[in-house]
């Protein structure tokens, strides 16, 4: 495979085949000397495909809006000390729960690493080329309030957040949602039911959810769309912020 002329390079760029062009130019003739054209093309395609995947994953992670973009399930500390199930963490890392449209709840005390785990799970989904998004519940509420003031804003809002294969809602039920917010949550979770997975990061145990959701029919309906197909993970009482500060 000889060096490409300027016109060929221009055509490759015009077609959006930058990874292919870079893979060709990166080939060292000394390393591929004696290889057949087919073998050299296979190396080029493998290199270009790897670069394409890397770019795709980076884009998914960037658009996921992670609070902790460096979060990684492989670097979860003090698993046994916190009472976390190592096998469960390994199972979550496969993202098979998303294929089954299961939800996940990370519940524990302030500082117990719920947000980190939620971000790490969303990032893992991105690495599997699954579209994920992270948002704090106060920010979700603010976005909903802004959407209500725009033409077709509510419909666009629900369509957007229903479309993510994995949606991480942090600080779930930190505040008591009002009637409008409860109606939105019911509609959103109804649209996501059996189509996507939702991760809830919360201080509150399941027994407290109904009351915090207003104890009415909306609370019944919201709970019904969450509790029956959910993995519940207690993140314990160990303060990971104190742990991180002590190890700096």
CSV table of C-alpha atoms in Angstrom, one decimal:
chain,number,residue,atom,x,y,z
A,1,UNK,CA,0.0,0.0,0.0
A,2,UNK,CA,1.8,3.1,-1.3
A,3,UNK,CA,1.5,6.6,0.1
A,4,UNK,CA,-1.8,8.3,-0.8
A,5,UNK,CA,-1.8,11.3,-3.0
A,6,UNK,CA,-3.4,14.6,-2.0
A,7,UNK,CA,-6.6,14.1,-4.0
A,8,UNK,CA,-7.2,10.7,-2.5
A,9,UNK,CA,-6.7,12.1,1.0
A,10,UNK,CA,-9.2,14.9,0.2
A,11,UNK,CA,-11.8,12.4,-0.9
A,12,UNK,CA,-11.4,10.3,2.2
A,13,UNK,CA,-11.8,13.5,4.4
A,14,UNK,CA,-14.8,14.5,2.3
A,15,UNK,CA,-16.5,11.2,3.0
A,16,UNK,CA,-15.8,11.5,6.7
A,17,UNK,CA,-13.3,8.7,6.6
A,18,UNK,CA,-10.8,10.4,8.9
A,19,UNK,CA,-10.1,7.3,11.0
A,20,UNK,CA,-9.3,5.3,7.9
A,21,UNK,CA,-7.0,8.0,6.6
A,22,UNK,CA,-5.2,8.3,9.9
A,23,UNK,CA,-4.8,4.5,10.1
A,24,UNK,CA,-3.3,4.3,6.7
A,25,UNK,CA,-0.9,7.1,7.4
A,26,UNK,CA,0.1,5.6,10.8
A,27,UNK,CA,1.2,2.3,9.2
A,28,UNK,CA,4.9,1.7,9.4
A,29,UNK,CA,6.2,0.1,6.2
A,30,UNK,CA,9.0,-1.6,8.2
A,31,UNK,CA,6.3,-3.4,10.3
A,32,UNK,CA,4.1,-4.5,7.5
A,33,UNK,CA,6.7,-5.3,4.9
A,34,UNK,CA,5.9,-8.6,3.2
A,35,UNK,CA,2.3,-8.6,4.2
A,36,UNK,CA,-0.4,-9.0,1.6
A,37,UNK,CA,-2.7,-6.2,0.6
A,38,UNK,CA,-5.6,-7.9,2.3
A,39,UNK,CA,-3.7,-8.2,5.6
A,40,UNK,CA,-2.6,-4.6,5.5
A,41,UNK,CA,-6.2,-3.5,4.8
A,42,UNK,CA,-7.4,-5.6,7.8
A,43,UNK,CA,-5.0,-3.8,10.0
A,44,UNK,CA,-6.1,-0.4,8.7
A,45,UNK,CA,-9.8,-1.3,9.2
A,46,UNK,CA,-9.1,-2.6,12.7
A,47,UNK,CA,-7.2,0.5,13.7
A,48,UNK,CA,-9.9,2.8,12.2
A,49,UNK,CA,-12.7,0.9,13.8
A,50,UNK,CA,-11.0,1.1,17.2
A,51,UNK,CA,-10.6,4.9,16.8
A,52,UNK,CA,-14.2,5.2,15.7
A,53,UNK,CA,-15.4,3.3,18.7
A,54,UNK,CA,-13.2,5.4,21.0
A,55,UNK,CA,-14.6,8.6,19.5
A,56,UNK,CA,-18.2,7.3,19.8
A,57,UNK,CA,-17.7,6.4,23.5
A,58,UNK,CA,-16.1,9.7,24.3
A,59,UNK,CA,-19.0,11.5,22.8
A,60,UNK,CA,-21.5,9.5,24.8
A,61,UNK,CA,-19.7,10.1,28.0
A,62,UNK,CA,-19.4,13.8,27.3
A,63,UNK,CA,-23.1,14.2,26.6
A,64,UNK,CA,-24.1,12.1,29.6
A,65,UNK,CA,-23.5,15.1,31.8
A,66,UNK,CA,-21.8,13.0,34.6
A,67,UNK,CA,-21.1,14.7,37.9
A,68,UNK,CA,-18.0,12.5,38.2
A,69,UNK,CA,-16.7,11.8,34.7
A,70,UNK,CA,-13.8,9.9,36.1
A,71,UNK,CA,-16.0,7.5,38.0
A,72,UNK,CA,-15.2,3.8,37.3
A,73,UNK,CA,-16.8,0.7,38.6
A,74,UNK,CA,-13.4,-1.0,38.6
A,75,UNK,CA,-12.1,1.6,41.1
A,76,UNK,CA,-14.9,1.4,43.7
A,77,UNK,CA,-13.1,1.4,47.1
A,78,UNK,CA,-13.8,-0.4,50.3
A,79,UNK,CA,-16.4,-2.8,48.7
A,80,UNK,CA,-16.5,-5.3,51.6
A,81,UNK,CA,-16.2,-2.6,54.3
A,82,UNK,CA,-19.2,-0.8,52.9
A,83,UNK,CA,-21.2,-3.9,52.7
A,84,UNK,CA,-21.3,-3.8,48.9
A,85,UNK,CA,-21.7,-7.1,47.0
A,86,UNK,CA,-18.6,-7.5,44.8
A,87,UNK,CA,-20.5,-10.0,42.6
A,88,UNK,CA,-23.4,-7.5,42.2
A,89,UNK,CA,-21.0,-4.7,41.2
A,90,UNK,CA,-19.4,-7.0,38.6
A,91,UNK,CA,-22.9,-8.0,37.3
A,92,UNK,CA,-23.9,-4.4,37.0
A,93,UNK,CA,-20.7,-3.7,34.9
A,94,UNK,CA,-22.0,-6.0,32.2
A,95,UNK,CA,-25.0,-3.7,31.7
A,96,UNK,CA,-27.2,-6.7,31.2
A,97,UNK,CA,-29.8,-5.1,33.6
A,98,UNK,CA,-30.3,-2.5,30.9
A,99,UNK,CA,-31.2,-5.2,28.3
A,100,UNK,CA,-33.8,-6.5,30.9
A,101,UNK,CA,-35.1,-2.9,31.5
A,102,UNK,CA,-34.4,-3.3,35.2
A,103,UNK,CA,-34.0,-0.3,37.5
A,104,UNK,CA,-31.3,0.2,40.2
A,105,UNK,CA,-31.5,2.0,43.5
A,106,UNK,CA,-28.4,3.1,45.4
A,107,UNK,CA,-29.6,3.9,48.9
A,108,UNK,CA,-27.4,5.0,51.7
A,109,UNK,CA,-26.3,7.8,54.0
A,110,UNK,CA,-24.9,11.2,52.9
A,111,UNK,CA,-21.4,10.7,51.6
A,112,UNK,CA,-21.7,6.9,51.1
A,113,UNK,CA,-20.8,7.1,47.4
A,114,UNK,CA,-24.2,6.9,45.8
A,115,UNK,CA,-23.5,9.7,43.2
A,116,UNK,CA,-20.2,8.1,42.3
A,117,UNK,CA,-21.8,4.7,41.8
A,118,UNK,CA,-24.5,6.2,39.6
A,119,UNK,CA,-22.0,8.1,37.5
A,120,UNK,CA,-19.8,5.0,37.2
A,121,UNK,CA,-22.7,2.9,36.1
A,122,UNK,CA,-23.7,5.6,33.5
A,123,UNK,CA,-20.1,5.7,32.2
A,124,UNK,CA,-20.0,1.9,32.0
A,125,UNK,CA,-23.2,2.0,29.9
A,126,UNK,CA,-21.5,4.6,27.6
A,127,UNK,CA,-18.5,2.3,27.2
A,128,UNK,CA,-21.0,-0.3,26.0
A,129,UNK,CA,-22.2,2.3,23.5
A,130,UNK,CA,-25.5,2.7,25.4
A,131,UNK,CA,-27.0,6.2,25.6
A,132,UNK,CA,-27.0,7.3,29.2
A,133,UNK,CA,-27.7,10.5,31.1
A,134,UNK,CA,-27.2,11.8,34.7
A,135,UNK,CA,-29.2,14.5,36.3
A,136,UNK,CA,-29.9,15.6,39.9
A,137,UNK,CA,-33.5,15.7,40.9
A,138,UNK,CA,-33.4,19.5,41.7
A,139,UNK,CA,-32.1,20.1,38.2
A,140,UNK,CA,-34.7,17.8,36.7
A,141,UNK,CA,-37.4,19.8,38.5
A,142,UNK,CA,-35.9,23.1,37.2
A,143,UNK,CA,-35.7,21.8,33.7
A,144,UNK,CA,-39.4,20.7,33.9
A,145,UNK,CA,-40.4,24.2,35.2
A,146,UNK,CA,-38.6,25.8,32.2
A,147,UNK,CA,-40.2,23.4,29.8
A,148,UNK,CA,-43.7,24.3,30.9
A,149,UNK,CA,-43.2,27.8,29.7
A,150,UNK,CA,-42.3,26.9,26.1
A,151,UNK,CA,-44.5,25.8,23.2
A,152,UNK,CA,-44.7,22.0,23.3
A,153,UNK,CA,-42.0,22.2,26.0
A,154,UNK,CA,-43.6,19.5,28.2
A,155,UNK,CA,-43.9,17.0,25.3
A,156,UNK,CA,-40.2,17.6,24.2
A,157,UNK,CA,-39.0,17.3,27.8
A,158,UNK,CA,-40.8,14.0,28.3
A,159,UNK,CA,-39.6,12.7,24.9
A,160,UNK,CA,-36.0,13.6,25.7
A,161,UNK,CA,-35.8,12.0,29.2
A,162,UNK,CA,-37.8,8.9,28.1
A,163,UNK,CA,-35.4,8.3,25.3
A,164,UNK,CA,-32.3,7.5,27.3
A,165,UNK,CA,-31.6,3.8,27.6
A,166,UNK,CA,-30.2,4.6,31.1
A,167,UNK,CA,-31.3,7.6,33.1
A,168,UNK,CA,-29.6,8.3,36.5
A,169,UNK,CA,-31.6,10.5,38.8
A,170,UNK,CA,-29.4,11.6,41.7
A,171,UNK,CA,-30.7,13.1,45.0
A,172,UNK,CA,-34.0,11.3,44.4
A,173,UNK,CA,-36.7,12.6,46.7
A,174,UNK,CA,-34.3,15.0,48.4
A,175,UNK,CA,-37.3,17.5,48.4
A,176,UNK,CA,-41.0,16.6,48.4
A,177,UNK,CA,-42.2,17.0,44.8
A,178,UNK,CA,-45.3,19.1,44.3
A,179,UNK,CA,-48.4,18.0,42.4
A,180,UNK,CA,-47.0,19.1,39.0
A,181,UNK,CA,-43.7,17.4,39.6
A,182,UNK,CA,-45.5,14.2,40.7
A,183,UNK,CA,-47.6,14.2,37.6
A,184,UNK,CA,-44.5,14.6,35.5
A,185,UNK,CA,-42.6,11.8,37.3
A,186,UNK,CA,-45.6,9.5,36.8
A,187,UNK,CA,-45.7,10.2,33.0
A,188,UNK,CA,-41.9,10.0,32.6
A,189,UNK,CA,-41.7,6.6,34.5
A,190,UNK,CA,-44.7,5.3,32.6
A,191,UNK,CA,-42.9,6.1,29.3
A,192,UNK,CA,-39.7,4.5,30.5
A,193,UNK,CA,-41.4,1.4,31.8
A,194,UNK,CA,-40.3,-1.7,29.9
A,195,UNK,CA,-38.2,0.6,27.5
A,196,UNK,CA,-35.3,1.7,29.6
A,197,UNK,CA,-33.6,1.5,33.0
A,198,UNK,CA,-33.5,4.2,35.6
A,199,UNK,CA,-31.0,4.5,38.4
A,200,UNK,CA,-32.2,6.2,41.6
A,201,UNK,CA,-29.5,7.6,44.1
A,202,UNK,CA,-31.2,8.4,47.4
A,203,UNK,CA,-30.8,8.8,51.1
A,204,UNK,CA,-34.3,7.4,51.7
A,205,UNK,CA,-35.2,3.8,52.2
A,206,UNK,CA,-38.1,2.3,50.2
A,207,UNK,CA,-40.4,2.5,53.2
A,208,UNK,CA,-40.1,6.4,53.1
A,209,UNK,CA,-40.7,6.9,49.4
A,210,UNK,CA,-44.5,6.8,49.5
A,211,UNK,CA,-44.8,9.5,52.1
A,212,UNK,CA,-42.2,11.7,50.4
A,213,UNK,CA,-44.2,11.3,47.1
A,214,UNK,CA,-47.3,12.7,48.8
A,215,UNK,CA,-49.0,9.5,50.0
A,216,UNK,CA,-51.7,9.7,47.3
A,217,UNK,CA,-52.7,8.0,44.1
A,218,UNK,CA,-49.7,9.5,42.3
A,219,UNK,CA,-47.4,8.0,44.9
A,220,UNK,CA,-49.1,4.6,44.5
A,221,UNK,CA,-48.7,4.8,40.7
A,222,UNK,CA,-45.0,6.0,40.8
A,223,UNK,CA,-44.0,3.3,43.2
A,224,UNK,CA,-45.8,0.7,41.2
A,225,UNK,CA,-43.6,1.5,38.1
A,226,UNK,CA,-40.4,1.3,40.1
A,227,UNK,CA,-40.4,-1.4,42.9
A,228,UNK,CA,-41.3,-4.6,41.0
A,229,UNK,CA,-38.3,-4.7,38.7
A,230,UNK,CA,-35.5,-3.1,40.6
A,231,UNK,CA,-32.1,-4.0,42.1
A,232,UNK,CA,-31.8,-2.4,45.6
A,233,UNK,CA,-28.3,-1.7,46.7
A,234,UNK,CA,-27.5,-0.4,50.2
A,235,UNK,CA,-24.3,1.8,50.0
A,236,UNK,CA,-24.0,1.7,53.8
A,237,UNK,CA,-22.9,4.3,56.3
A,238,UNK,CA,-19.2,4.7,55.4
A,239,UNK,CA,-18.5,8.3,54.5
A,240,UNK,CA,-16.4,8.1,51.3
A,241,UNK,CA,-15.7,11.9,51.3
A,242,UNK,CA,-14.0,11.5,54.6
A,243,UNK,CA,-12.1,8.5,53.3
A,244,UNK,CA,-11.0,10.4,50.2
A,245,UNK,CA,-9.9,13.4,52.2
A,246,UNK,CA,-7.9,11.2,54.6
A,247,UNK,CA,-6.0,9.6,51.7
A,248,UNK,CA,-5.0,12.8,49.9
